[in-house]
Amino acid sequence: MINIALPKGRLGNKAYKLLEACGYTISELMDESRKLVFRNEESGVQYFLVKPTDVPVYVSYGVADLGVVGKDVLIESDADVYSLMDLGIGKCRMCVAAKEDYVEDKSRPIIVATKFPNIAREYYAKEDREIEVIKLYGSIELAPILGMSDVIVDIVETGTTLKENHLKVFEEIMPLSAQLIANKTNYKFKEKEIREVVAKLGEAIK
Amino acid sequence: MLIDTNKLQKDEQVFLEMQQLFQSKGYSLYKMRRFEEYSLYLENKKFLNGENVITFNDTHGKLMALKPDVTLSIVKNARTEDANQKVYYRESVYRFDPASSTFKEINQLGLEFIGAISLDDMGTICYLAEQALSVIDNKFVFAISHMGIVTGIIEAMGISLENRDDVIKAIKSRNYEQLKEIGIKNGTSEDVLKKIKGIFDASTEFKDSLKALKEASFNNDIKVAVEELEKVYESISKISKGNNIRLDFTIINDIAYYNGIIFQGFVSKLPRAILSGGRYDRLLEKFNKQKGAMGFALSLSDLAVYNPNV
């Protein structure tokens, strides 16, 4: 039995579609149920639906052998897991954005509002720039509008939200997409099954 | 009265059974002080993965630490004029646990060999580590690798010092796509990347993985790694069945301290490696001691999940 942690929501649904195409099906419709665990003895798979940021946790602790997680969440979590493949879904970018007329004041640290403090710190450390981080959990765009921060470090998909709020992208930090991750210990005990999942997914996303 | 070791707590059982085995292979018990001078850890911070240390002032005002590691103390006290030093220990170390944001006391069982280490000695150390795992759980994996694989890959890819950590990260997370991206940025040849992909594509079955490494032998580091791994595997196979041995190149220890064979041990009920070790001659060099060194440590504190129901 392979245990897979999927993120609740759009990315999880897309990932399930890929896995379904590989034969790892379940009979119930996931998005219409309130259940959190779905199991199919025949296809030898069990899915857990969890909060996206919790996927690396379930995988690190080994209750899930595999997990599907955005690269943003994975890097931010710094989880010690295998990152076996890029699933090519949920593509977007991690960017630095600010008000359209923003000009950096180099005489003081930049105030950065973000859901991803680790990614922000690492990026600015490489730029040799001192920052102050304000950790937020949502509506990050509000911070520079209200003058709480100079910039934001956040995920940008289409850029519509930024545009509507008179913000724009100043730097792209990295491209993002969904990753298939694995627990390092479970990989050793279930290597054959996990390699089979990886091979089938590889075919499915070709 | 004879003690039925199966009824003991797992950490006690493992200690008693391994103690007997260690002694039969010529290792003797090493007992140490609970405290060390803090400077020892400050000077070797990287060996401890930047670990936080609990410090205090002793009665003379000297800054002391509750030891976060045993190997450093054994190496520091090893006398170069002595013949081979073969010791085992059971000691508590104090480390910061990021998951709970607190310090944790970890009881460790470990073994160190300092001196002229032969291939057979390396085989015996691996065998002892493998046996310790089998005492914990018959479902275990002893995963072995060699530092020459990672240094060989770095050299063949033409990676500069500043990008080295990114390469190590990509290998540790078995992420070929990431590694390839770094390679392309650094002008790594297609042929080298293709050979590295072969290493990633192979399973961790010892023979399968060794074959991929042989095919990729693009430089001396990898060649030496393949040769040593093959000989050590032969040497372990002479004394053990070797059914649970895997060759896993994603196991990497710190390049500044480790060289040669490295390994980790996994048991079915724990999500992380329970045992880790390897050859660390470079640590001795830092203490100006020209000797070989190899050892491993196993966390007895993690074994509670195996305790028999009382």
Short mmCIF file of C-alpha atoms in Angstrom, two decimals:
data_model
loop_
_atom_site.label_atom_id
_atom_site.label_comp_id
_atom_site.label_asym_id
_atom_site.label_seq_id
_atom_site.Cartn_x
_atom_site.Cartn_y
_atom_site.Cartn_z
CA MET A 1 0.00 0.00 0.00
CA ILE A 2 1.36 3.40 -1.03
CA ASN A 3 0.25 6.35 1.12
CA ILE A 4 0.07 9.68 -0.67
CA ALA A 5 -0.56 13.09 0.93
CA LEU A 6 -2.37 15.45 -1.43
CA PRO A 7 -2.95 19.15 -0.79
CA LYS A 8 -6.62 20.09 -0.47
CA GLY A 9 -7.81 22.31 -3.26
CA ARG A 10 -7.00 22.97 -6.89
CA LEU A 11 -3.46 21.61 -6.91
CA GLY A 12 -4.57 18.43 -5.14
CA ASN A 13 -7.33 17.88 -7.71
CA LYS A 14 -4.90 18.33 -10.58
CA ALA A 15 -2.42 15.94 -8.94
CA TYR A 16 -5.17 13.37 -8.40
CA LYS A 17 -6.09 13.56 -12.10
CA LEU A 18 -2.48 12.66 -12.95
CA LEU A 19 -2.41 9.80 -10.47
CA GLU A 20 -5.80 8.60 -11.69
CA ALA A 21 -4.42 8.44 -15.22
CA CYS A 22 -1.70 6.13 -13.84
CA GLY A 23 -4.31 3.76 -12.40
CA TYR A 24 -4.15 4.95 -8.77
CA THR A 25 -7.88 5.52 -8.58
CA ILE A 26 -10.44 5.78 -5.82
CA SER A 27 -14.15 5.36 -6.36
CA GLU A 28 -15.40 8.38 -4.39
CA LEU A 29 -15.22 11.88 -5.75
CA MET A 30 -12.72 13.64 -3.54
CA ASP A 31 -13.85 17.22 -3.88
CA GLU A 32 -17.45 16.47 -2.96
CA SER A 33 -16.71 14.52 0.17
CA ARG A 34 -15.75 15.65 3.65
CA LYS A 35 -13.67 12.52 4.15
CA LEU A 36 -9.94 12.95 4.65
CA VAL A 37 -8.73 9.43 3.90
CA PHE A 38 -9.48 7.55 0.69
CA ARG A 39 -8.34 3.99 0.19
CA ASN A 40 -8.40 1.52 -2.67
CA GLU A 41 -7.12 -1.96 -1.90
CA GLU A 42 -7.15 -2.96 -5.55
CA SER A 43 -4.93 -0.19 -6.87
CA GLY A 44 -2.89 -0.37 -3.64
CA VAL A 45 -3.14 3.30 -2.78
CA GLN A 46 -4.34 5.44 0.10
CA TYR A 47 -4.72 9.22 -0.18
CA PHE A 48 -4.78 11.75 2.67
CA LEU A 49 -6.16 15.20 1.98
CA VAL A 50 -4.25 17.73 4.05
CA LYS A 51 -3.58 21.45 4.24
CA PRO A 52 -0.94 22.26 1.57
CA THR A 53 1.64 23.47 4.10
CA ASP A 54 1.20 20.22 6.06
CA VAL A 55 2.13 17.93 3.14
CA PRO A 56 5.91 18.04 3.92
CA VAL A 57 5.11 17.32 7.59
CA TYR A 58 3.08 14.17 6.83
CA VAL A 59 5.84 13.00 4.51
CA SER A 60 8.72 13.80 6.93
CA TYR A 61 7.00 11.81 9.66
CA GLY A 62 6.56 8.92 7.27
CA VAL A 63 2.79 8.45 7.59
CA ALA A 64 2.67 9.42 3.93
CA ASP A 65 5.26 7.73 1.68
CA LEU A 66 4.71 10.28 -1.06
CA GLY A 67 3.28 13.78 -1.23
CA VAL A 68 2.45 16.42 -3.79
CA VAL A 69 3.51 19.91 -2.80
CA GLY A 70 4.26 23.26 -4.38
CA LYS A 71 7.96 24.08 -4.57
CA ASP A 72 7.25 27.24 -2.52
CA VAL A 73 5.87 25.24 0.41
CA LEU A 74 8.63 22.63 0.11
CA ILE A 75 11.49 25.15 0.17
CA GLU A 76 9.89 27.15 2.95
CA SER A 77 9.46 24.01 5.09
CA ASP A 78 13.09 22.91 4.58
CA ALA A 79 11.86 19.32 5.06
CA ASP A 80 14.45 16.57 4.74
CA VAL A 81 12.67 14.59 2.03
CA TYR A 82 13.36 13.33 -1.48
CA SER A 83 12.10 15.51 -4.30
CA LEU A 84 11.62 12.85 -6.95
CA MET A 85 10.06 14.74 -9.83
CA ASP A 86 8.59 17.95 -11.09
CA LEU A 87 4.96 17.25 -11.95
CA GLY A 88 4.70 20.26 -14.25
CA ILE A 89 1.39 21.37 -12.73
CA GLY A 90 0.55 24.43 -10.61
CA LYS A 91 3.12 26.53 -12.44
CA CYS A 92 3.70 30.07 -11.12
CA ARG A 93 6.56 32.31 -9.93
CA MET A 94 7.94 33.48 -6.59
CA CYS A 95 8.44 37.22 -7.00
CA VAL A 96 9.36 40.45 -5.30
CA ALA A 97 6.56 42.97 -5.92
CA ALA A 98 5.91 46.51 -4.74
CA LYS A 99 3.89 49.61 -5.54
CA GLU A 100 4.33 50.67 -9.17
CA ASP A 101 6.23 53.81 -8.16
CA TYR A 102 8.42 52.07 -5.55
CA VAL A 103 12.06 53.16 -5.36
CA GLU A 104 14.38 51.27 -3.04
CA ASP A 105 15.90 53.27 -0.16
CA LYS A 106 19.40 51.79 0.15
CA SER A 107 20.13 53.63 3.40
CA ARG A 108 18.03 51.24 5.48
CA PRO A 109 16.88 47.58 5.53
CA ILE A 110 14.00 46.67 3.19
CA ILE A 111 10.77 45.80 4.97
CA VAL A 112 9.39 42.64 3.40
CA ALA A 113 5.88 41.25 3.99
CA THR A 114 5.56 37.59 3.10
CA LYS A 115 4.09 34.18 3.79
CA PHE A 116 7.57 32.78 3.00
CA PRO A 117 10.11 34.29 5.43
CA ASN A 118 12.77 31.63 4.75
CA ILE A 119 12.65 32.12 0.99
CA ALA A 120 12.73 35.91 1.44
CA ARG A 121 15.68 35.76 3.86
CA GLU A 122 17.66 33.42 1.62
CA TYR A 123 17.03 35.54 -1.48
CA TYR A 124 18.09 38.81 0.12
CA ALA A 125 21.07 37.17 1.85
CA LYS A 126 22.36 36.21 -1.61
CA GLU A 127 21.84 39.85 -2.66
CA ASP A 128 23.76 40.97 0.46
CA ARG A 129 20.79 43.08 1.46
CA GLU A 130 19.54 43.43 5.00
CA ILE A 131 15.78 42.99 5.47
CA GLU A 132 13.09 43.07 8.13
CA VAL A 133 10.46 40.38 7.67
CA ILE A 134 6.78 40.75 8.49
CA LYS A 135 5.16 37.32 8.40
CA LEU A 136 1.59 37.37 7.09
CA TYR A 137 -0.85 34.55 6.37
CA GLY A 138 -2.90 36.04 3.53
CA SER A 139 -3.77 39.15 1.46
CA ILE A 140 -0.07 40.00 1.37
CA GLU A 141 -0.71 42.72 -1.25
CA LEU A 142 -2.28 44.88 1.43
CA ALA A 143 1.00 45.44 3.27
CA PRO A 144 2.74 47.77 0.75
CA ILE A 145 -0.55 49.51 -0.09
CA LEU A 146 -1.01 50.51 3.54
CA GLY A 147 2.67 51.35 3.92
CA MET A 148 3.39 48.53 6.37
CA SER A 149 6.09 47.07 4.10
CA ASP A 150 8.24 48.23 1.18
CA VAL A 151 7.84 45.06 -0.85
CA ILE A 152 6.21 41.67 -0.75
CA VAL A 153 7.68 38.27 -1.57
CA ASP A 154 4.82 36.19 -2.86
CA ILE A 155 3.52 33.78 -5.48
CA VAL A 156 2.45 35.36 -8.76
CA GLU A 157 0.30 33.36 -11.15
CA THR A 158 -1.23 35.76 -13.68
CA GLY A 159 -0.39 39.07 -12.03
CA THR A 160 -4.03 40.22 -12.08
CA THR A 161 -4.28 40.79 -8.33
CA LEU A 162 -1.08 42.84 -8.40
CA LYS A 163 -2.32 44.95 -11.30
CA GLU A 164 -5.69 45.65 -9.69
CA ASN A 165 -3.88 46.90 -6.61
CA HIS A 166 -1.34 49.04 -8.55
CA LEU A 167 1.53 46.76 -7.66
CA LYS A 168 4.09 45.29 -10.03
CA VAL A 169 6.75 42.59 -10.12
CA PHE A 170 10.28 43.91 -9.57
CA GLU A 171 12.24 40.64 -9.42
CA GLU A 172 11.54 37.01 -10.13
CA ILE A 173 13.06 34.82 -7.40
CA MET A 174 12.28 31.41 -8.88
CA PRO A 175 9.79 29.54 -11.04
CA LEU A 176 7.47 27.26 -9.07
CA SER A 177 5.56 24.06 -9.78
CA ALA A 178 4.30 20.98 -7.96
CA GLN A 179 6.86 18.42 -6.78
CA LEU A 180 6.47 14.75 -5.94
CA ILE A 181 8.22 14.24 -2.60
CA ALA A 182 9.03 11.06 -0.69
CA ASN A 183 9.99 10.10 2.83
CA LYS A 184 13.64 8.99 2.76
CA THR A 185 13.14 5.99 5.04
CA ASN A 186 9.94 4.76 3.39
CA TYR A 187 11.66 5.07 0.02
CA LYS A 188 14.11 2.44 1.22
CA PHE A 189 11.41 0.04 2.37
CA LYS A 190 9.02 0.57 -0.54
CA GLU A 191 11.48 1.42 -3.28
CA LYS A 192 9.94 -0.85 -5.91
CA GLU A 193 6.42 0.55 -5.47
CA ILE A 194 7.61 4.16 -5.31
CA ARG A 195 9.77 3.79 -8.42
CA GLU A 196 6.74 2.36 -10.20
CA VAL A 197 4.64 5.41 -9.27
CA VAL A 198 7.44 7.70 -10.49
CA ALA A 199 7.79 5.81 -13.79
CA LYS A 200 4.04 5.88 -14.45
CA LEU A 201 3.78 9.58 -13.58
CA GLY A 202 6.73 10.25 -15.86
CA GLU A 203 4.79 8.66 -18.71
CA ALA A 204 1.58 10.51 -17.80
CA ILE A 205 3.15 13.98 -17.90
CA LYS A 206 5.12 13.42 -21.11
CA MET B 1 19.01 -15.77 37.39
CA LEU B 2 19.17 -15.50 33.62
CA ILE B 3 17.68 -12.36 32.15
CA ASP B 4 15.32 -12.74 29.21
CA THR B 5 16.57 -9.88 27.02
CA ASN B 6 13.35 -9.92 25.00
CA LYS B 7 11.47 -8.59 28.00
CA LEU B 8 13.80 -5.64 28.50
CA GLN B 9 13.17 -2.13 27.24
CA LYS B 10 14.51 -1.99 23.69
CA ASP B 11 17.38 0.42 24.45
CA GLU B 12 18.65 -1.87 27.23
CA GLN B 13 18.33 -4.95 25.04
CA VAL B 14 20.22 -3.34 22.17
CA PHE B 15 22.94 -2.08 24.50
CA LEU B 16 23.46 -5.45 26.21
CA GLU B 17 23.49 -7.47 23.02
CA MET B 18 25.71 -5.03 21.15
CA GLN B 19 28.08 -4.64 24.11
CA GLN B 20 28.81 -8.34 23.92
CA LEU B 21 29.35 -8.21 20.17
CA PHE B 22 31.55 -5.07 20.35
CA GLN B 23 33.72 -6.68 23.03
CA SER B 24 34.07 -9.88 20.99
CA LYS B 25 35.52 -7.76 18.17
CA GLY B 26 38.06 -6.12 20.47
CA TYR B 27 36.28 -2.88 21.38
CA SER B 28 36.32 -1.67 24.98
CA LEU B 29 33.97 0.61 26.89
CA TYR B 30 34.85 4.32 26.91
CA LYS B 31 33.41 6.41 29.72
CA MET B 32 33.63 10.17 29.63
CA ARG B 33 32.92 13.31 31.59
CA ARG B 34 29.54 14.89 31.16
CA PHE B 35 31.01 18.33 30.38
CA GLU B 36 33.55 19.61 27.91
CA GLU B 37 35.04 23.04 27.43
CA TYR B 38 32.81 25.00 25.09
CA SER B 39 35.75 25.98 22.87
CA LEU B 40 35.93 22.40 21.52
CA TYR B 41 32.48 22.78 19.97
CA LEU B 42 33.01 26.35 18.90
CA GLU B 43 36.10 25.35 16.89
CA ASN B 44 34.28 22.45 15.27
CA LYS B 45 30.85 23.93 14.84
CA LYS B 46 30.48 22.58 11.33
CA PHE B 47 31.07 19.01 12.45
CA LEU B 48 28.01 19.45 14.66
CA ASN B 49 25.93 20.92 11.82
CA GLY B 50 25.94 24.28 13.59
CA GLU B 51 24.21 22.64 16.54
CA ASN B 52 23.26 24.84 19.49
CA VAL B 53 25.02 23.87 22.69
CA ILE B 54 23.94 24.26 26.32
CA THR B 55 26.66 26.24 28.09
CA PHE B 56 27.39 27.26 31.67
CA ASN B 57 30.27 28.66 33.72
CA ASP B 58 32.08 26.25 35.99
CA THR B 59 33.24 27.21 39.48
CA HIS B 60 36.39 28.83 38.05
CA GLY B 61 34.45 30.88 35.52
CA LYS B 62 35.42 28.70 32.55
CA LEU B 63 32.75 28.35 29.85
CA MET B 64 31.67 24.73 29.74
CA ALA B 65 29.13 22.80 27.66
CA LEU B 66 26.90 19.80 28.08
CA LYS B 67 28.31 17.64 25.31
CA PRO B 68 26.32 17.64 22.05
CA ASP B 69 28.56 14.94 20.60
CA VAL B 70 30.86 12.15 21.75
CA THR B 71 33.13 11.65 18.73
CA LEU B 72 34.84 15.03 19.14
CA SER B 73 35.83 14.22 22.72
CA ILE B 74 37.21 10.81 21.75
CA VAL B 75 39.20 12.29 18.87
CA LYS B 76 40.52 15.14 21.00
CA ASN B 77 41.77 12.71 23.63
CA ALA B 78 43.14 10.12 21.20
CA ARG B 79 46.91 9.81 21.58
CA THR B 80 48.81 9.63 18.32
CA GLU B 81 51.52 7.41 19.81
CA ASP B 82 48.97 4.76 20.81
CA ALA B 83 48.27 1.76 18.63
CA ASN B 84 44.76 1.29 17.25
CA GLN B 85 42.15 2.62 19.59
CA LYS B 86 38.90 0.66 19.46
CA VAL B 87 36.19 1.91 21.77
CA TYR B 88 32.44 1.85 22.23
CA TYR B 89 30.32 4.09 24.42
CA ARG B 90 26.87 4.70 25.77
CA GLU B 91 26.50 8.37 26.58
CA SER B 92 23.90 11.11 26.67
CA VAL B 93 24.29 14.07 24.36
CA TYR B 94 22.29 17.29 24.48
CA ARG B 95 21.04 18.76 21.24
CA PHE B 96 18.65 21.36 20.02
CA ASP B 97 15.55 19.81 18.46
CA PRO B 98 14.12 22.17 15.83
CA ALA B 99 10.75 20.36 15.75
CA SER B 100 10.03 21.14 19.39
CA SER B 101 12.31 24.22 19.67
CA THR B 102 13.84 22.82 22.85
CA PHE B 103 16.95 20.94 23.88
CA LYS B 104 16.71 17.18 24.02
CA GLU B 105 18.73 14.58 25.84
CA ILE B 106 19.64 11.79 23.45
CA ASN B 107 21.13 8.57 24.67
CA GLN B 108 23.62 7.29 22.12
CA LEU B 109 25.33 3.99 21.60
CA GLY B 110 28.41 4.41 19.47
CA LEU B 111 31.67 2.93 18.36
CA GLU B 112 34.91 4.48 17.14
CA PHE B 113 38.05 3.04 15.58
CA ILE B 114 41.06 5.36 15.47
CA GLY B 115 44.28 4.09 13.92
CA ALA B 116 45.37 2.16 10.85
CA ILE B 117 42.04 0.97 9.44
CA SER B 118 42.17 -1.89 6.95
CA LEU B 119 39.41 -2.79 4.48
CA ASP B 120 38.49 -5.70 6.73
CA ASP B 121 38.22 -3.33 9.71
CA MET B 122 35.86 -1.18 7.68
CA GLY B 123 33.86 -4.27 6.80
CA THR B 124 33.68 -5.24 10.48
CA ILE B 125 32.49 -1.76 11.51
CA CYS B 126 29.75 -1.91 8.86
CA TYR B 127 28.86 -5.43 10.00
CA LEU B 128 28.54 -4.24 13.62
CA ALA B 129 26.29 -1.35 12.55
CA GLU B 130 24.21 -3.75 10.50
CA GLN B 131 23.94 -6.15 13.46
CA ALA B 132 22.79 -3.33 15.75
CA LEU B 133 19.97 -2.61 13.31
CA SER B 134 18.98 -6.27 13.14
CA VAL B 135 18.72 -6.42 16.95
CA ILE B 136 16.22 -3.52 16.81
CA ASP B 137 14.02 -4.78 13.99
CA ASN B 138 14.34 -7.56 11.44
CA LYS B 139 12.92 -5.12 8.90
CA PHE B 140 15.89 -2.81 8.49
CA VAL B 141 18.02 -1.27 5.77
CA PHE B 142 21.74 -0.61 6.03
CA ALA B 143 22.45 2.00 3.37
CA ILE B 144 26.06 2.57 2.43
CA SER B 145 27.76 5.17 0.26
CA HIS B 146 31.13 6.83 -0.27
CA MET B 147 32.14 10.48 -0.05
CA GLY B 148 34.08 9.99 -3.31
CA ILE B 149 30.78 9.81 -5.18
CA VAL B 150 29.73 13.33 -4.26
CA THR B 151 33.21 14.83 -4.60
CA GLY B 152 33.56 13.01 -7.94
CA ILE B 153 30.25 14.38 -9.22
CA ILE B 154 31.16 17.92 -8.10
CA GLU B 155 34.52 17.71 -9.86
CA ALA B 156 33.12 16.19 -13.05
CA MET B 157 30.41 18.87 -13.21
CA GLY B 158 33.02 21.62 -12.87
CA ILE B 159 31.22 23.20 -9.94
CA SER B 160 32.80 26.11 -8.10
CA LEU B 161 33.04 26.18 -4.32
CA GLU B 162 30.14 28.59 -3.94
CA ASN B 163 27.71 26.35 -5.84
CA ARG B 164 28.83 23.19 -4.09
CA ASP B 165 26.11 23.30 -1.45
CA ASP B 166 23.41 23.50 -4.12
CA VAL B 167 24.78 20.34 -5.77
CA ILE B 168 24.88 18.53 -2.43
CA LYS B 169 21.31 19.62 -1.70
CA ALA B 170 20.11 18.31 -5.08
CA ILE B 171 21.83 14.95 -4.58
CA LYS B 172 20.56 14.61 -1.00
CA SER B 173 17.00 15.17 -2.18
CA ARG B 174 17.43 12.78 -5.15
CA ASN B 175 16.45 15.65 -7.42
CA TYR B 176 18.09 15.05 -10.80
CA GLU B 177 16.21 17.88 -12.52
CA GLN B 178 17.63 20.39 -10.03
CA LEU B 179 21.13 18.98 -10.48
CA LYS B 180 20.84 19.15 -14.25
CA GLU B 181 19.77 22.79 -14.04
CA ILE B 182 22.86 23.62 -11.96
CA GLY B 183 24.99 21.65 -14.44
CA ILE B 184 23.66 23.54 -17.45
CA LYS B 185 24.35 26.88 -15.73
CA ASN B 186 27.91 25.76 -14.98
CA GLY B 187 28.68 24.34 -18.40
CA THR B 188 28.68 20.65 -17.42
CA SER B 189 29.01 18.45 -20.51
CA GLU B 190 26.03 16.44 -21.74
CA ASP B 191 28.01 13.24 -21.42
CA VAL B 192 28.67 13.82 -17.72
CA LEU B 193 25.01 14.71 -17.10
CA LYS B 194 23.91 11.56 -18.90
CA LYS B 195 26.18 9.43 -16.73
CA ILE B 196 24.94 11.15 -13.57
CA LYS B 197 21.36 10.44 -14.67
CA GLY B 198 22.34 6.78 -14.89
CA ILE B 199 23.34 6.90 -11.20
CA PHE B 200 20.00 8.52 -10.27
CA ASP B 201 18.01 6.03 -12.37
CA ALA B 202 19.52 2.92 -10.79
CA SER B 203 17.77 1.30 -7.84
CA THR B 204 19.56 1.16 -4.47
CA GLU B 205 20.06 -2.62 -4.81
CA PHE B 206 23.79 -2.85 -4.19
CA LYS B 207 24.72 -4.46 -7.49
CA ASP B 208 22.41 -2.31 -9.59
CA SER B 209 23.71 0.90 -8.04
CA LEU B 210 27.36 -0.20 -8.22
CA LYS B 211 26.95 -0.99 -11.92
CA ALA B 212 25.64 2.53 -12.60
CA LEU B 213 28.56 4.01 -10.68
CA LYS B 214 31.05 1.88 -12.63
CA GLU B 215 29.56 3.06 -15.90
CA ALA B 216 29.85 6.64 -14.73
CA SER B 217 33.46 6.42 -13.52
CA PHE B 218 34.38 9.82 -14.94
CA ASN B 219 37.21 10.49 -12.51
CA ASN B 220 39.46 9.05 -9.87
CA ASP B 221 37.20 9.94 -6.91
CA ILE B 222 34.39 7.79 -8.28
CA LYS B 223 36.79 4.99 -9.24
CA VAL B 224 38.23 4.86 -5.72
CA ALA B 225 34.69 4.96 -4.29
CA VAL B 226 33.56 2.05 -6.46
CA GLU B 227 36.62 0.01 -5.55
CA GLU B 228 36.27 0.58 -1.81
CA LEU B 229 32.52 0.00 -1.80
CA GLU B 230 32.96 -3.27 -3.68
CA LYS B 231 35.68 -4.51 -1.32
CA VAL B 232 33.84 -3.47 1.83
CA TYR B 233 30.67 -5.14 0.55
CA GLU B 234 32.63 -8.34 -0.05
CA SER B 235 34.11 -8.07 3.42
CA ILE B 236 30.66 -7.59 5.06
CA SER B 237 29.21 -10.42 3.00
CA LYS B 238 31.84 -12.75 4.42
CA ILE B 239 30.43 -12.31 7.94
CA SER B 240 26.82 -11.38 7.33
CA LYS B 241 24.12 -12.41 4.87
CA GLY B 242 24.11 -8.87 3.52
CA ASN B 243 20.47 -9.10 2.38
CA ASN B 244 19.59 -5.68 3.74
CA ILE B 245 22.54 -3.72 2.37
CA ARG B 246 21.78 -0.99 -0.15
CA LEU B 247 24.03 1.41 -1.97
CA ASP B 248 22.50 4.86 -1.69
CA PHE B 249 24.50 7.78 -3.10
CA THR B 250 22.04 10.31 -1.60
CA ILE B 251 23.65 9.75 1.81
CA ILE B 252 26.20 12.54 2.23
CA ASN B 253 28.09 13.69 5.31
CA ASP B 254 30.03 16.93 5.67
CA ILE B 255 32.86 17.07 3.11
CA ALA B 256 35.07 19.00 5.55
CA TYR B 257 35.22 16.06 7.97
CA TYR B 258 34.26 12.86 6.19
CA ASN B 259 36.05 10.90 3.50
CA GLY B 260 35.60 7.35 2.27
CA ILE B 261 32.80 5.00 3.30
CA ILE B 262 29.72 6.53 4.97
CA PHE B 263 26.46 4.90 5.96
CA GLN B 264 23.05 5.22 7.61
CA GLY B 265 20.69 2.71 9.17
CA PHE B 266 16.92 2.61 8.93
CA VAL B 267 14.34 0.52 10.77
CA SER B 268 10.72 0.05 9.76
CA LYS B 269 9.05 1.88 12.66
CA LEU B 270 11.04 5.13 12.51
CA PRO B 271 10.73 7.76 9.77
CA ARG B 272 14.35 8.96 10.07
CA ALA B 273 17.77 7.31 10.08
CA ILE B 274 18.41 5.77 13.50
CA LEU B 275 22.11 5.17 12.91
CA SER B 276 24.76 7.06 11.02
CA GLY B 277 28.48 6.91 10.62
CA GLY B 278 31.45 6.69 8.36
CA ARG B 279 35.08 7.38 7.79
CA TYR B 280 36.25 10.74 9.14
CA ASP B 281 40.05 11.03 8.75
CA ARG B 282 39.65 14.74 7.97
CA LEU B 283 38.42 15.47 11.49
CA LEU B 284 41.64 13.96 12.86
CA GLU B 285 43.67 16.10 10.46
CA LYS B 286 42.06 19.14 12.07
CA PHE B 287 43.47 17.96 15.39
CA ASN B 288 46.87 17.39 13.69
CA LYS B 289 46.57 13.66 14.14
CA GLN B 290 47.62 11.62 11.12
CA LYS B 291 45.44 8.59 11.61
CA GLY B 292 42.44 6.93 10.12
CA ALA B 293 39.12 7.09 11.94
CA MET B 294 35.76 5.48 11.46
CA GLY B 295 32.72 4.97 13.64
CA PHE B 296 29.00 5.24 14.06
CA ALA B 297 26.38 6.29 16.57
CA LEU B 298 22.89 5.03 17.15
CA SER B 299 20.16 6.86 19.02
CA LEU B 300 18.88 4.61 21.81
CA SER B 301 16.38 7.30 22.82
CA ASP B 302 14.40 6.75 19.63
CA LEU B 303 13.78 3.10 20.39
CA ALA B 304 10.80 3.54 22.73
CA VAL B 305 8.43 2.61 19.88
CA TYR B 306 9.91 -0.88 20.07
CA ASN B 307 9.40 -1.41 23.82
CA PRO B 308 7.45 -4.54 24.72
CA ASN B 309 4.01 -3.85 26.19
CA VAL B 310 4.24 -3.89 29.95
#
